[in-house]
Tab-separated table of C-alpha atoms in Angstrom:
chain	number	residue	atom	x	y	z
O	1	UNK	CA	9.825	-55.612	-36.262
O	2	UNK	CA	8.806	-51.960	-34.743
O	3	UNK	CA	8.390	-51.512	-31.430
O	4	UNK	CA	4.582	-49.881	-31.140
O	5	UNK	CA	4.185	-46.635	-29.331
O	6	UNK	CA	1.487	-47.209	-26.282
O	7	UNK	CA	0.213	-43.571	-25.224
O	8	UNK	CA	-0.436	-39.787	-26.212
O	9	UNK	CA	1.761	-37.090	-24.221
O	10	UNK	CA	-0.415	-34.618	-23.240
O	11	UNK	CA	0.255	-30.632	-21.768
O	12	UNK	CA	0.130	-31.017	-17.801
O	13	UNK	CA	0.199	-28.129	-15.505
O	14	UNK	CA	2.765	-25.802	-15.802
O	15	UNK	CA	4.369	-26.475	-12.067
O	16	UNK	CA	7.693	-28.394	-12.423
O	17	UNK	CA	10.466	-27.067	-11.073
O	18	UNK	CA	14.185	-26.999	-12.453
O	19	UNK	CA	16.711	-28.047	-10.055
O	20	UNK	CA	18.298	-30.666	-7.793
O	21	UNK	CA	17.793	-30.880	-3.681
O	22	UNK	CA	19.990	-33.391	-3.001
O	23	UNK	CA	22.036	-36.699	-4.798
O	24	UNK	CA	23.096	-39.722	-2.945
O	25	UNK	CA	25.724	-42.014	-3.724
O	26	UNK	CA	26.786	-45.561	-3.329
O	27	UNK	CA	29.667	-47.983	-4.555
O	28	UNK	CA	27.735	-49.547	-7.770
O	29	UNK	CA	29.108	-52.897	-6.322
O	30	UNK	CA	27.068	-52.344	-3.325
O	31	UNK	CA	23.974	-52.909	-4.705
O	32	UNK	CA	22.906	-56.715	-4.770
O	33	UNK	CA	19.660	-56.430	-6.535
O	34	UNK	CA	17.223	-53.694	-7.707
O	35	UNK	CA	13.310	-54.643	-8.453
O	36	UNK	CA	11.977	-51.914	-11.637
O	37	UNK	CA	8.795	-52.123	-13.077
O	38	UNK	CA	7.254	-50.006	-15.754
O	39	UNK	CA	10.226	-47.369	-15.161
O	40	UNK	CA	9.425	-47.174	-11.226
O	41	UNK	CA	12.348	-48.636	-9.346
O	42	UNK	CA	10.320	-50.112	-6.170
O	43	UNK	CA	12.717	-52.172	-4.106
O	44	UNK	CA	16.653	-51.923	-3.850
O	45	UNK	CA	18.577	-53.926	-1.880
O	46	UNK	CA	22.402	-53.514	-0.580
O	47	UNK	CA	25.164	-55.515	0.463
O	48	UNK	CA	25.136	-56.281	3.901
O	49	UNK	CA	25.944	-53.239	5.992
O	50	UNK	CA	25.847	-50.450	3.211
O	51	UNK	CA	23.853	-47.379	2.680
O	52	UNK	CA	23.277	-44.455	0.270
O	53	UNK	CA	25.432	-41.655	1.574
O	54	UNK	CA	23.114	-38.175	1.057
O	55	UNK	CA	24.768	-34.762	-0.279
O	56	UNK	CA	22.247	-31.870	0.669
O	57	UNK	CA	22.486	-29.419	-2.520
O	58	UNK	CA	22.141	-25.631	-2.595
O	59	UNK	CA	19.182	-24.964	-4.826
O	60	UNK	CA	19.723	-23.782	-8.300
O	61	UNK	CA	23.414	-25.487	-8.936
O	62	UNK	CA	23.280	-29.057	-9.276
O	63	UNK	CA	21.157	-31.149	-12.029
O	64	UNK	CA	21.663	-34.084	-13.902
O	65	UNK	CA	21.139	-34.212	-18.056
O	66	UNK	CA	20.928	-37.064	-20.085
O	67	UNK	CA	21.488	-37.345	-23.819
O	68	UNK	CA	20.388	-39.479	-26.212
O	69	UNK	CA	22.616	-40.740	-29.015
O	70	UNK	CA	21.682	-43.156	-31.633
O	71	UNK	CA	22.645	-44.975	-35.055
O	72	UNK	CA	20.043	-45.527	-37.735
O	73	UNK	CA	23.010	-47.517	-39.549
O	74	UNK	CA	24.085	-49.494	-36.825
O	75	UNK	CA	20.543	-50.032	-35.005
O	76	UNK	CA	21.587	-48.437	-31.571
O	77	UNK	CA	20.328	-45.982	-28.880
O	78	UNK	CA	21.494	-45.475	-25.731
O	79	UNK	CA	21.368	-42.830	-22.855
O	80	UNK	CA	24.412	-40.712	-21.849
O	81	UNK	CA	24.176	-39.413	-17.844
O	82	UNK	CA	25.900	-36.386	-16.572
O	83	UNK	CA	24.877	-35.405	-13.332
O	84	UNK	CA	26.924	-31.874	-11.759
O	85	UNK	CA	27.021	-31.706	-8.320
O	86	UNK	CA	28.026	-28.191	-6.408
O	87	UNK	CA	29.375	-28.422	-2.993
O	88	UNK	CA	30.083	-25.146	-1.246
O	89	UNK	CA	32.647	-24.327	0.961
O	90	UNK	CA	36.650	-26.012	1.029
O	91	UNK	CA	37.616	-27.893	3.563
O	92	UNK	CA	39.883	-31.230	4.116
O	93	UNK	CA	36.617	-33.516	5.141
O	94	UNK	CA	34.729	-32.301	1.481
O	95	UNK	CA	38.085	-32.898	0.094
O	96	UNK	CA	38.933	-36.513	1.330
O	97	UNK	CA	35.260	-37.659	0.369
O	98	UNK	CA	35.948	-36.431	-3.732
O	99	UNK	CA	39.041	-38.203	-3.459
O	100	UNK	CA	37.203	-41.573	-2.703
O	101	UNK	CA	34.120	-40.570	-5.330
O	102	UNK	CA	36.918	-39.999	-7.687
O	103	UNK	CA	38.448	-43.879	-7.324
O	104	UNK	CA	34.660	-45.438	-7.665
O	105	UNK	CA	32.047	-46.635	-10.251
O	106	UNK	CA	28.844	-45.163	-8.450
O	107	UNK	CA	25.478	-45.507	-8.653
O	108	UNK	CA	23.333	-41.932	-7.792
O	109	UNK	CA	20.018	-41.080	-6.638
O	110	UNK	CA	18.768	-37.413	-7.814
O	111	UNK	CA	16.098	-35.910	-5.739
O	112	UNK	CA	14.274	-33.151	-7.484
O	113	UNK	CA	12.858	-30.303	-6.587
O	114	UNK	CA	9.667	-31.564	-7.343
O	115	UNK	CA	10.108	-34.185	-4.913
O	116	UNK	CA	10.592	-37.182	-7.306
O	117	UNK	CA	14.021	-39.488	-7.123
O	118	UNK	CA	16.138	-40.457	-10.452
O	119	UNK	CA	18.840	-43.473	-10.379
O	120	UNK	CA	21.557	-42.687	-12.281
O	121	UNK	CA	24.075	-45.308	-13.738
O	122	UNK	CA	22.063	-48.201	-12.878
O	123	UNK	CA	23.221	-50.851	-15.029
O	124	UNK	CA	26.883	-49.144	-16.191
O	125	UNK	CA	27.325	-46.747	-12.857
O	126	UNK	CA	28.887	-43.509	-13.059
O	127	UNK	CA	32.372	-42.635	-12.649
O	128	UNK	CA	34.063	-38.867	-11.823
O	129	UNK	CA	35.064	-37.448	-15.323
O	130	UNK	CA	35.826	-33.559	-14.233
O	131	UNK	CA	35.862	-31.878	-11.403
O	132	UNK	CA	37.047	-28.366	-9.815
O	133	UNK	CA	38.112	-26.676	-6.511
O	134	UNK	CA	38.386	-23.168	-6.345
O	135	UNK	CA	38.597	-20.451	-3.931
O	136	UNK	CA	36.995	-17.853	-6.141
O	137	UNK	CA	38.256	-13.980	-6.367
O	138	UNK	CA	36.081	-11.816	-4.840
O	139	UNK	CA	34.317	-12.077	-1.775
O	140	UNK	CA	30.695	-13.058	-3.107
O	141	UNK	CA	32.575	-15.857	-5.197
O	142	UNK	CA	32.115	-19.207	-4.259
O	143	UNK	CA	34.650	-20.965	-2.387
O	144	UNK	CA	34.249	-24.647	-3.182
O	145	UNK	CA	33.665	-27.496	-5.915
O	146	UNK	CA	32.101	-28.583	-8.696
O	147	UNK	CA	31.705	-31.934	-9.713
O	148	UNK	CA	31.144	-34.020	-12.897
O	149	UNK	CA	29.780	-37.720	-12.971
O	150	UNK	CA	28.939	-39.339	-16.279
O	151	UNK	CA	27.958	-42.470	-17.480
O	152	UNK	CA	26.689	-44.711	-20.489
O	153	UNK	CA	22.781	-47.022	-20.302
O	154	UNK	CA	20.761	-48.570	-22.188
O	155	UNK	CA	17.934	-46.431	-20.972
O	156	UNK	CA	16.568	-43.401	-19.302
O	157	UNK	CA	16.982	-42.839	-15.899
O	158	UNK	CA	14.396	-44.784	-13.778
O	159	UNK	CA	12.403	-43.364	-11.136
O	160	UNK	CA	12.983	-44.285	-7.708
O	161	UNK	CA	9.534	-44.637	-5.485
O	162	UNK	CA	9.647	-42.280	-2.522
O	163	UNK	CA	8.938	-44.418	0.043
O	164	UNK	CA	12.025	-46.629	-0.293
O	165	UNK	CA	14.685	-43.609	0.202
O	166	UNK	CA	14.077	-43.824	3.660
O	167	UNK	CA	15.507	-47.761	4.051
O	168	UNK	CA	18.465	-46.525	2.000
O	169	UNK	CA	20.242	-44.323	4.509
């Protein structure tokens, strides 16, 4: 049986933007249910008591990629997640928080710069798989971290609506 394509894809304006704004992160075991329709995800709900925690990005140095592998022979496709998160500046309080993203499976929300949310290791989570701190040499150099997350699903990253972030926090 083939699976039957369902729409044309069409040039759009040229106004996208490359970039993150901001990820946030939760424990994947935090989240008791999530309602997805048609690739929207329009309701999540948490374990009692948790939230999202947010990570404000400097433009230009964060994004997330993901990468498509499949078999012909064996009949398989699914959707590898890396998501690199920059965080500026050293200090103990940055540090103790990448110690305790290191020692989770997560689940990430990627805002955009064009103001549209992506939720990242939905189904398998995502889990720390590199990761730097450096001071840097000279004096423009950054001074801080850079982060890896990666992950395995069975499909592309799923839109979040907007207007559930806020309930999230």
């Amino acid at each position: 049986m083939s699976c039957a394509l369902t729409q044309n894809y069409v040039l759009d304006c040229r106004d996208s933007l490359g970039g993150l704004k901001a990820v946030l992160f939760i424990e994947a075991g935090n989240i008791a249910t999530t309602t997805e329709a048609l690739g929207v995800v329009t309701a999540i709900t948490l374990e009692a008591g948790k939230v999202f925690y947010k990570y404000d990005l400097i433009k230009e140095t964060s994004s997330f990629t993901e990468t498509v592998t499949a078999s012909v022979q064996n009949g398989t496709v699914f959707y590898g997640q890396e998501l690199t998160v920059i965080l500026n500046k050293l200090q103990a309080n940055t540090r103790n928080e990448i110690l305790l993203l290191a020692q989770n499976s997560l689940v990430a929300i990627a805002e955009d710069r064009n103001g549209k949310y992506w939720m990242l290791g939905k189904e398998g989570g995502l889990d720390m798989t590199a990761g730097t701190s450096a001071s840097g040499v000279a004096t423009g150099d950054r001074s801080g971290y850079e982060l890896t997350f990666s992950g395995q699903e069975k499909a592309l990253a799923p839109e979040v609506a907007s207007g559930i972030i806020a309930a999230l926090l």
